[in-house]
């Protein structure tokens, strides 16, 4: 019996009830297929008003365990995890880790067996931006914003957000082409009340007319933030290439022009149209609802019947666009477009449009073809292009929903990240792709390939673990719009058995992928000078060319011999047995190896009972933290290592054995996870590549240039630059990507090879193995790492230690001009330093942040309308805690100075709220945080990640959340108020240490910052400086707040600068720095220069300069 057959024999019967009576007899039984590893109970209900509901009871779903029960801690709503590990939104961004952030739930802990779980709900309306009126683009998105602005029963426009946040949850919504989804999570005991408030948004929303202008501003800010996304601008341009009036050609975001200015000019009443749109489309029979809670199914059914049955059903036909055919059958579509992207990247994109194929989800022909075109192993498109140094990545396929797959049709895309050499030869790259498609047409659909894909998907479904309740509810509410009830849980991944219909469907798709009906876009900044056209909404510049006839004839492309189908995959697991319990089992990780070269922690899983394992190795070395140059070398090393592994390790990835590398200020983290059967083979391949590390001259040059682009693509984002600057000023081993990028120009291959050699030799290993492994298998993993590194035994004193600058008791500012010319987006990140993170102070600040989150958003975003992204957040910077208030705004609307003032006004109001807070309200916040800390880990990986964080940070407090709960239970309101007044308050005599990092966009609200930079060079050459002398190995010294700030009460207060050295700055022929002209001190600050150079920043970093941080008068 194969895995698919096992799934079908273990499915639950889900009752489908067509009555509003919760005790009604169901009219049909549906075999909803769920994973045998999923012990939750499901029930489908159809209310009298037509609302389809999926109920999920998580009441007794945990695998049986003895006394082990572990909890949650990541808040997926946050941008940063407990160590502020950040991964950028796109593949060409740089992923880096910093020891800096804490989610509001503060981490995870071991707990009582009957652990808490957050409840979650999601409601999906089967209507989206495709239904926007032609004269009001963005109306569906705007309505999504307006719906949450109060209801007749609960008129306070902030009632829902306040209630949910007060009880440990969050809420959000999103608008897609044909769906709009609203989600929230909350403590289980408050779910019913939250559902009642939530349902009223769809029963009787106020849609307040006096909120219209404010929410238009919010939509406009969201639109401005989207301008930095290559995928967004490309999508808008692509939509303009189709027939006039097609749904995919609409402007779906909305902005002030489309929602206010143009309707006003045309005499269109926006508010009236908003109400009409809501009445017509927000109908119960268009909606699907998913609710998950630790509660009985019958109880949840009674709730949703009582609460949601009053959503009106207008009996209209749900909008569908299947009648829209051949949307892109136009002469413009099949031309070649040279496009100027937002980011510094070279990309080649192929797109085919075909009829909607959603009815074929059981065999997924687009997935099959995408799997082959996007393969990275031997014989693939990428394998060939990499050998020619023409490409770095290939991504192919279809997302199965949204923009890429909707009722108007389906897109099949092949997106290739080109090197500079690949850009020069992009016509040859086009030929390679068309030759591979010729190969697929010649061999036809392969049953062997299909069954290999199916086997991997079946294994994944068979052993599927829980995910965050919010994510699960949102996914299923949307899946209910697409699939039959039997496939609600697996419709997005299921592959049914191979049939003639599968073969026919796949081959039909392959034969549609011809050169003659393909759209080709080439994206590169190098096209800017020649671009003679501009897309209307995003002002994207582009050039249109005819595709050479030689690239249109399908018979001209004979597959070259290097292209072939992938061989069988020997990484696919076949042994899913669970290891016998061993005598070393402990509730917490156990240290099973401790030598001068390595340490290894181990924990066998007895809770989740899946044949999987998570493996972590933190390789620490003093050579990575000596300078910005050494950190750039580390990033380059990991990029090249990943590049070298792609082809040999891709089969492991396909078999769902995952690996990940992260650079830290202390070294690198190697993380592996997946089925335990063959994970050791993947580790051996990785360590062999590290042991035998080498790189060709061509690859060195290519990947060095790509890293420059990645750095640039990161620091053009204001929020990321603000974060970089803040951490550089605080941490002795942190440098901005601007600084790291400066060193790449003169790096040589020999520099890298010497660095890697020293890194391996001068390293210390600390590992953790968690899951379905024996002690012997865990020790073998460590031996594999140690034998390949051949590291020396390092004395404790040589291991890297992170140190943090103590800010002065004062208000300090550093102002930075945006690197993105013409971008109006600005960021103000106000950081308030508290001190060392003992448990008591940690939970006090964490609770303070939990109390501040909702009013921060309500006041600065909803009421003041300063920007779309507004939040407070707790930070743990290498053991020193603090709190930030961050506002992303636009220089066309507000100056950073005004935003900073508004944040100060918010803090004054927050002080009054805390002073007036009743004990009952405080207890609600405290109890909510306690409940969140008692929530269960949802998966093996979540539990392992939580425990490894303690090992990585060298805190080893594996029962952290137990201790935090103990402290929270003793905490009173006076302690929280006292902490606020001393660290964030503005009253005289406080100990506030504020650092305001401000990244200034281009706009009329910023004096001296032009809307368009006329003479602007981000990297004009300056005096070279050897930063390797500033190694942070000398004695401490102090830096004072600017002595010119005479009004400062603490101008003589020392700032601890443990990284300082008195070594002179000297130039060498191997280093080159650039003028960092974007750093600007507030001109009002007396005695401070207007601009800072790289030299200034490095002198400050070394304790030799006072310029970057100065008091605001």
mmCIF file with all atom_site columns, N, CA and C in Angstrom, residues 166-167 843-848 850-851 913-914 916-930 967-978:
data_model
loop_
_atom_site.group_PDB
_atom_site.id
_atom_site.type_symbol
_atom_site.label_atom_id
_atom_site.label_alt_id
_atom_site.label_comp_id
_atom_site.label_asym_id
_atom_site.label_entity_id
_atom_site.label_seq_id
_atom_site.pdbx_PDB_ins_code
_atom_site.Cartn_x
_atom_site.Cartn_y
_atom_site.Cartn_z
_atom_site.occupancy
_atom_site.B_iso_or_equiv
_atom_site.pdbx_formal_charge
_atom_site.auth_seq_id
_atom_site.auth_comp_id
_atom_site.auth_asym_id
_atom_site.auth_atom_id
_atom_site.pdbx_PDB_model_num
ATOM 1   N N  . UNK A 1 166 ? -5.477 42.807 22.786 1.00 0.00 ? 166 UNK A N  1
ATOM 2   C CA . UNK A 1 166 ? -5.512 42.724 24.243 1.00 0.00 ? 166 UNK A CA 1
ATOM 3   C C  . UNK A 1 166 ? -5.526 41.279 24.718 1.00 0.00 ? 166 UNK A C  1
ATOM 4   N N  . UNK A 1 167 ? -5.987 40.389 23.849 1.00 0.00 ? 167 UNK A N  1
ATOM 5   C CA . UNK A 1 167 ? -6.087 38.974 24.224 1.00 0.00 ? 167 UNK A CA 1
ATOM 6   C C  . UNK A 1 167 ? -5.145 38.100 23.404 1.00 0.00 ? 167 UNK A C  1
ATOM 7   N N  . UNK A 1 843 ? 10.471 40.550 30.869 1.00 0.00 ? 843 UNK A N  1
ATOM 8   C CA . UNK A 1 843 ? 9.022  40.389 30.763 1.00 0.00 ? 843 UNK A CA 1
ATOM 9   C C  . UNK A 1 843 ? 8.294  41.698 31.036 1.00 0.00 ? 843 UNK A C  1
ATOM 10  N N  . UNK A 1 844 ? 8.896  42.572 31.839 1.00 0.00 ? 844 UNK A N  1
ATOM 11  C CA . UNK A 1 844 ? 8.271  43.869 32.077 1.00 0.00 ? 844 UNK A CA 1
ATOM 12  C C  . UNK A 1 844 ? 8.231  44.685 30.791 1.00 0.00 ? 844 UNK A C  1
ATOM 13  N N  . UNK A 1 845 ? 9.342  44.716 30.065 1.00 0.00 ? 845 UNK A N  1
ATOM 14  C CA . UNK A 1 845 ? 9.379  45.449 28.807 1.00 0.00 ? 845 UNK A CA 1
ATOM 15  C C  . UNK A 1 845 ? 8.503  44.759 27.757 1.00 0.00 ? 845 UNK A C  1
ATOM 16  N N  . UNK A 1 846 ? 8.493  43.450 27.774 1.00 0.00 ? 846 UNK A N  1
ATOM 17  C CA . UNK A 1 846 ? 7.670  42.709 26.820 1.00 0.00 ? 846 UNK A CA 1
ATOM 18  C C  . UNK A 1 846 ? 6.190  43.001 27.031 1.00 0.00 ? 846 UNK A C  1
ATOM 19  N N  . UNK A 1 847 ? 5.768  43.059 28.278 1.00 0.00 ? 847 UNK A N  1
ATOM 20  C CA . UNK A 1 847 ? 4.374  43.379 28.579 1.00 0.00 ? 847 UNK A CA 1
ATOM 21  C C  . UNK A 1 847 ? 4.073  44.831 28.216 1.00 0.00 ? 847 UNK A C  1
ATOM 22  N N  . UNK A 1 848 ? 5.019  45.721 28.476 1.00 0.00 ? 848 UNK A N  1
ATOM 23  C CA . UNK A 1 848 ? 4.830  47.119 28.087 1.00 0.00 ? 848 UNK A CA 1
ATOM 24  C C  . UNK A 1 848 ? 4.626  47.235 26.582 1.00 0.00 ? 848 UNK A C  1
ATOM 25  N N  . UNK A 1 850 ? 3.482  44.902 24.591 1.00 0.00 ? 850 UNK A N  1
ATOM 26  C CA . UNK A 1 850 ? 2.180  44.313 24.267 1.00 0.00 ? 850 UNK A CA 1
ATOM 27  C C  . UNK A 1 850 ? 1.055  45.313 24.526 1.00 0.00 ? 850 UNK A C  1
ATOM 28  N N  . UNK A 1 851 ? 1.186  46.114 25.572 1.00 0.00 ? 851 UNK A N  1
ATOM 29  C CA . UNK A 1 851 ? 0.183  47.134 25.877 1.00 0.00 ? 851 UNK A CA 1
ATOM 30  C C  . UNK A 1 851 ? 0.234  48.266 24.857 1.00 0.00 ? 851 UNK A C  1
ATOM 31  N N  . UNK A 1 913 ? -2.268 57.174 29.437 1.00 0.00 ? 913 UNK A N  1
ATOM 32  C CA . UNK A 1 913 ? -3.053 55.935 29.440 1.00 0.00 ? 913 UNK A CA 1
ATOM 33  C C  . UNK A 1 913 ? -2.559 54.975 30.518 1.00 0.00 ? 913 UNK A C  1
ATOM 34  N N  . UNK A 1 914 ? -1.246 54.854 30.656 1.00 0.00 ? 914 UNK A N  1
ATOM 35  C CA . UNK A 1 914 ? -0.693 53.949 31.655 1.00 0.00 ? 914 UNK A CA 1
ATOM 36  C C  . UNK A 1 914 ? -0.999 54.448 33.061 1.00 0.00 ? 914 UNK A C  1
ATOM 37  N N  . UNK A 1 916 ? -3.504 56.110 33.973 1.00 0.00 ? 916 UNK A N  1
ATOM 38  C CA . UNK A 1 916 ? -4.943 55.962 34.249 1.00 0.00 ? 916 UNK A CA 1
ATOM 39  C C  . UNK A 1 916 ? -5.438 54.528 34.099 1.00 0.00 ? 916 UNK A C  1
ATOM 40  N N  . UNK A 1 917 ? -4.565 53.605 33.763 1.00 0.00 ? 917 UNK A N  1
ATOM 41  C CA . UNK A 1 917 ? -4.994 52.234 33.484 1.00 0.00 ? 917 UNK A CA 1
ATOM 42  C C  . UNK A 1 917 ? -5.542 51.559 34.732 1.00 0.00 ? 917 UNK A C  1
ATOM 43  N N  . UNK A 1 918 ? -6.675 50.914 34.573 1.00 0.00 ? 918 UNK A N  1
ATOM 44  C CA . UNK A 1 918 ? -7.281 50.175 35.682 1.00 0.00 ? 918 UNK A CA 1
ATOM 45  C C  . UNK A 1 918 ? -6.590 48.832 35.857 1.00 0.00 ? 918 UNK A C  1
ATOM 46  N N  . UNK A 1 919 ? -6.627 48.341 37.061 1.00 0.00 ? 919 UNK A N  1
ATOM 47  C CA . UNK A 1 919 ? -5.981 47.059 37.347 1.00 0.00 ? 919 UNK A CA 1
ATOM 48  C C  . UNK A 1 919 ? -6.570 45.939 36.508 1.00 0.00 ? 919 UNK A C  1
ATOM 49  N N  . UNK A 1 920 ? -7.884 45.994 36.256 1.00 0.00 ? 920 UNK A N  1
ATOM 50  C CA . UNK A 1 920 ? -8.523 44.946 35.468 1.00 0.00 ? 920 UNK A CA 1
ATOM 51  C C  . UNK A 1 920 ? -7.976 44.900 34.047 1.00 0.00 ? 920 UNK A C  1
ATOM 52  N N  . UNK A 1 921 ? -7.806 46.073 33.432 1.00 0.00 ? 921 UNK A N  1
ATOM 53  C CA . UNK A 1 921 ? -7.263 46.109 32.071 1.00 0.00 ? 921 UNK A CA 1
ATOM 54  C C  . UNK A 1 921 ? -5.820 45.613 32.051 1.00 0.00 ? 921 UNK A C  1
ATOM 55  N N  . UNK A 1 922 ? -5.039 46.021 33.054 1.00 0.00 ? 922 UNK A N  1
ATOM 56  C CA . UNK A 1 922 ? -3.659 45.546 33.133 1.00 0.00 ? 922 UNK A CA 1
ATOM 57  C C  . UNK A 1 922 ? -3.612 44.034 33.268 1.00 0.00 ? 922 UNK A C  1
ATOM 58  N N  . UNK A 1 923 ? -4.450 43.492 34.129 1.00 0.00 ? 923 UNK A N  1
ATOM 59  C CA . UNK A 1 923 ? -4.462 42.043 34.333 1.00 0.00 ? 923 UNK A CA 1
ATOM 60  C C  . UNK A 1 923 ? -4.834 41.307 33.050 1.00 0.00 ? 923 UNK A C  1
ATOM 61  N N  . UNK A 1 924 ? -5.715 41.908 32.247 1.00 0.00 ? 924 UNK A N  1
ATOM 62  C CA . UNK A 1 924 ? -6.094 41.290 30.973 1.00 0.00 ? 924 UNK A CA 1
ATOM 63  C C  . UNK A 1 924 ? -4.885 41.170 30.061 1.00 0.00 ? 924 UNK A C  1
ATOM 64  N N  . UNK A 1 925 ? -4.105 42.250 29.958 1.00 0.00 ? 925 UNK A N  1
ATOM 65  C CA . UNK A 1 925 ? -2.895 42.216 29.133 1.00 0.00 ? 925 UNK A CA 1
ATOM 66  C C  . UNK A 1 925 ? -1.894 41.184 29.668 1.00 0.00 ? 925 UNK A C  1
ATOM 67  N N  . UNK A 1 926 ? -1.699 41.188 30.981 1.00 0.00 ? 926 UNK A N  1
ATOM 68  C CA . UNK A 1 926 ? -0.724 40.275 31.574 1.00 0.00 ? 926 UNK A CA 1
ATOM 69  C C  . UNK A 1 926 ? -1.149 38.826 31.391 1.00 0.00 ? 926 UNK A C  1
ATOM 70  N N  . UNK A 1 927 ? -2.418 38.539 31.659 1.00 0.00 ? 927 UNK A N  1
ATOM 71  C CA . UNK A 1 927 ? -2.890 37.165 31.522 1.00 0.00 ? 927 UNK A CA 1
ATOM 72  C C  . UNK A 1 927 ? -2.828 36.694 30.079 1.00 0.00 ? 927 UNK A C  1
ATOM 73  N N  . UNK A 1 928 ? -3.049 37.609 29.156 1.00 0.00 ? 928 UNK A N  1
ATOM 74  C CA . UNK A 1 928 ? -2.966 37.254 27.737 1.00 0.00 ? 928 UNK A CA 1
ATOM 75  C C  . UNK A 1 928 ? -1.551 36.859 27.365 1.00 0.00 ? 928 UNK A C  1
ATOM 76  N N  . UNK A 1 929 ? -0.581 37.620 27.836 1.00 0.00 ? 929 UNK A N  1
ATOM 77  C CA . UNK A 1 929 ? 0.818  37.284 27.533 1.00 0.00 ? 929 UNK A CA 1
ATOM 78  C C  . UNK A 1 929 ? 1.204  35.954 28.170 1.00 0.00 ? 929 UNK A C  1
ATOM 79  N N  . UNK A 1 930 ? 0.730  35.714 29.362 1.00 0.00 ? 930 UNK A N  1
ATOM 80  C CA . UNK A 1 930 ? 0.996  34.426 30.014 1.00 0.00 ? 930 UNK A CA 1
ATOM 81  C C  . UNK A 1 930 ? 0.400  33.285 29.197 1.00 0.00 ? 930 UNK A C  1
ATOM 82  N N  . UNK A 1 967 ? 7.640  35.163 36.588 1.00 0.00 ? 967 UNK A N  1
ATOM 83  C CA . UNK A 1 967 ? 7.861  36.596 36.792 1.00 0.00 ? 967 UNK A CA 1
ATOM 84  C C  . UNK A 1 967 ? 6.628  37.406 36.414 1.00 0.00 ? 967 UNK A C  1
ATOM 85  N N  . UNK A 1 968 ? 5.968  37.023 35.337 1.00 0.00 ? 968 UNK A N  1
ATOM 86  C CA . UNK A 1 968 ? 4.771  37.747 34.925 1.00 0.00 ? 968 UNK A CA 1
ATOM 87  C C  . UNK A 1 968 ? 3.675  37.655 35.981 1.00 0.00 ? 968 UNK A C  1
ATOM 88  N N  . UNK A 1 969 ? 3.545  36.498 36.589 1.00 0.00 ? 969 UNK A N  1
ATOM 89  C CA . UNK A 1 969 ? 2.498  36.323 37.599 1.00 0.00 ? 969 UNK A CA 1
ATOM 90  C C  . UNK A 1 969 ? 2.722  37.218 38.803 1.00 0.00 ? 969 UNK A C  1
ATOM 91  N N  . UNK A 1 970 ? 3.984  37.623 39.040 1.00 0.00 ? 970 UNK A N  1
ATOM 92  C CA . UNK A 1 970 ? 4.294  38.519 40.165 1.00 0.00 ? 970 UNK A CA 1
ATOM 93  C C  . UNK A 1 970 ? 4.265  39.990 39.768 1.00 0.00 ? 970 UNK A C  1
ATOM 94  N N  . UNK A 1 971 ? 4.226  40.260 38.455 1.00 0.00 ? 971 UNK A N  1
ATOM 95  C CA . UNK A 1 971 ? 4.377  41.627 37.953 1.00 0.00 ? 971 UNK A CA 1
ATOM 96  C C  . UNK A 1 971 ? 3.128  42.455 38.229 1.00 0.00 ? 971 UNK A C  1
ATOM 97  N N  . UNK A 1 972 ? 3.316  43.709 38.631 1.00 0.00 ? 972 UNK A N  1
ATOM 98  C CA . UNK A 1 972 ? 2.166  44.579 38.844 1.00 0.00 ? 972 UNK A CA 1
ATOM 99  C C  . UNK A 1 972 ? 2.246  45.799 37.946 1.00 0.00 ? 972 UNK A C  1
ATOM 100 N N  . UNK A 1 973 ? 1.173  46.552 37.885 1.00 0.00 ? 973 UNK A N  1
ATOM 101 C CA . UNK A 1 973 ? 1.059  47.704 36.993 1.00 0.00 ? 973 UNK A CA 1
ATOM 102 C C  . UNK A 1 973 ? 2.109  48.758 37.309 1.00 0.00 ? 973 UNK A C  1
ATOM 103 N N  . UNK A 1 974 ? 2.385  48.975 38.586 1.00 0.00 ? 974 UNK A N  1
ATOM 104 C CA . UNK A 1 974 ? 3.337  50.027 38.959 1.00 0.00 ? 974 UNK A CA 1
ATOM 105 C C  . UNK A 1 974 ? 4.713  49.784 38.355 1.00 0.00 ? 974 UNK A C  1
ATOM 106 N N  . UNK A 1 975 ? 5.139  48.531 38.273 1.00 0.00 ? 975 UNK A N  1
ATOM 107 C CA . UNK A 1 975 ? 6.452  48.232 37.705 1.00 0.00 ? 975 UNK A CA 1
ATOM 108 C C  . UNK A 1 975 ? 6.504  48.561 36.213 1.00 0.00 ? 975 UNK A C  1
ATOM 109 N N  . UNK A 1 976 ? 5.426  48.275 35.496 1.00 0.00 ? 976 UNK A N  1
ATOM 110 C CA . UNK A 1 976 ? 5.376  48.582 34.065 1.00 0.00 ? 976 UNK A CA 1
ATOM 111 C C  . UNK A 1 976 ? 5.351  50.088 33.848 1.00 0.00 ? 976 UNK A C  1
ATOM 112 N N  . UNK A 1 977 ? 4.541  50.801 34.633 1.00 0.00 ? 977 UNK A N  1
ATOM 113 C CA . UNK A 1 977 ? 4.476  52.255 34.506 1.00 0.00 ? 977 UNK A CA 1
ATOM 114 C C  . UNK A 1 977 ? 5.821  52.871 34.832 1.00 0.00 ? 977 UNK A C  1
ATOM 115 N N  . UNK A 1 978 ? 6.475  52.373 35.853 1.00 0.00 ? 978 UNK A N  1
ATOM 116 C CA . UNK A 1 978 ? 7.788  52.897 36.240 1.00 0.00 ? 978 UNK A CA 1
ATOM 117 C C  . UNK A 1 978 ? 8.809  52.703 35.122 1.00 0.00 ? 978 UNK A C  1
#
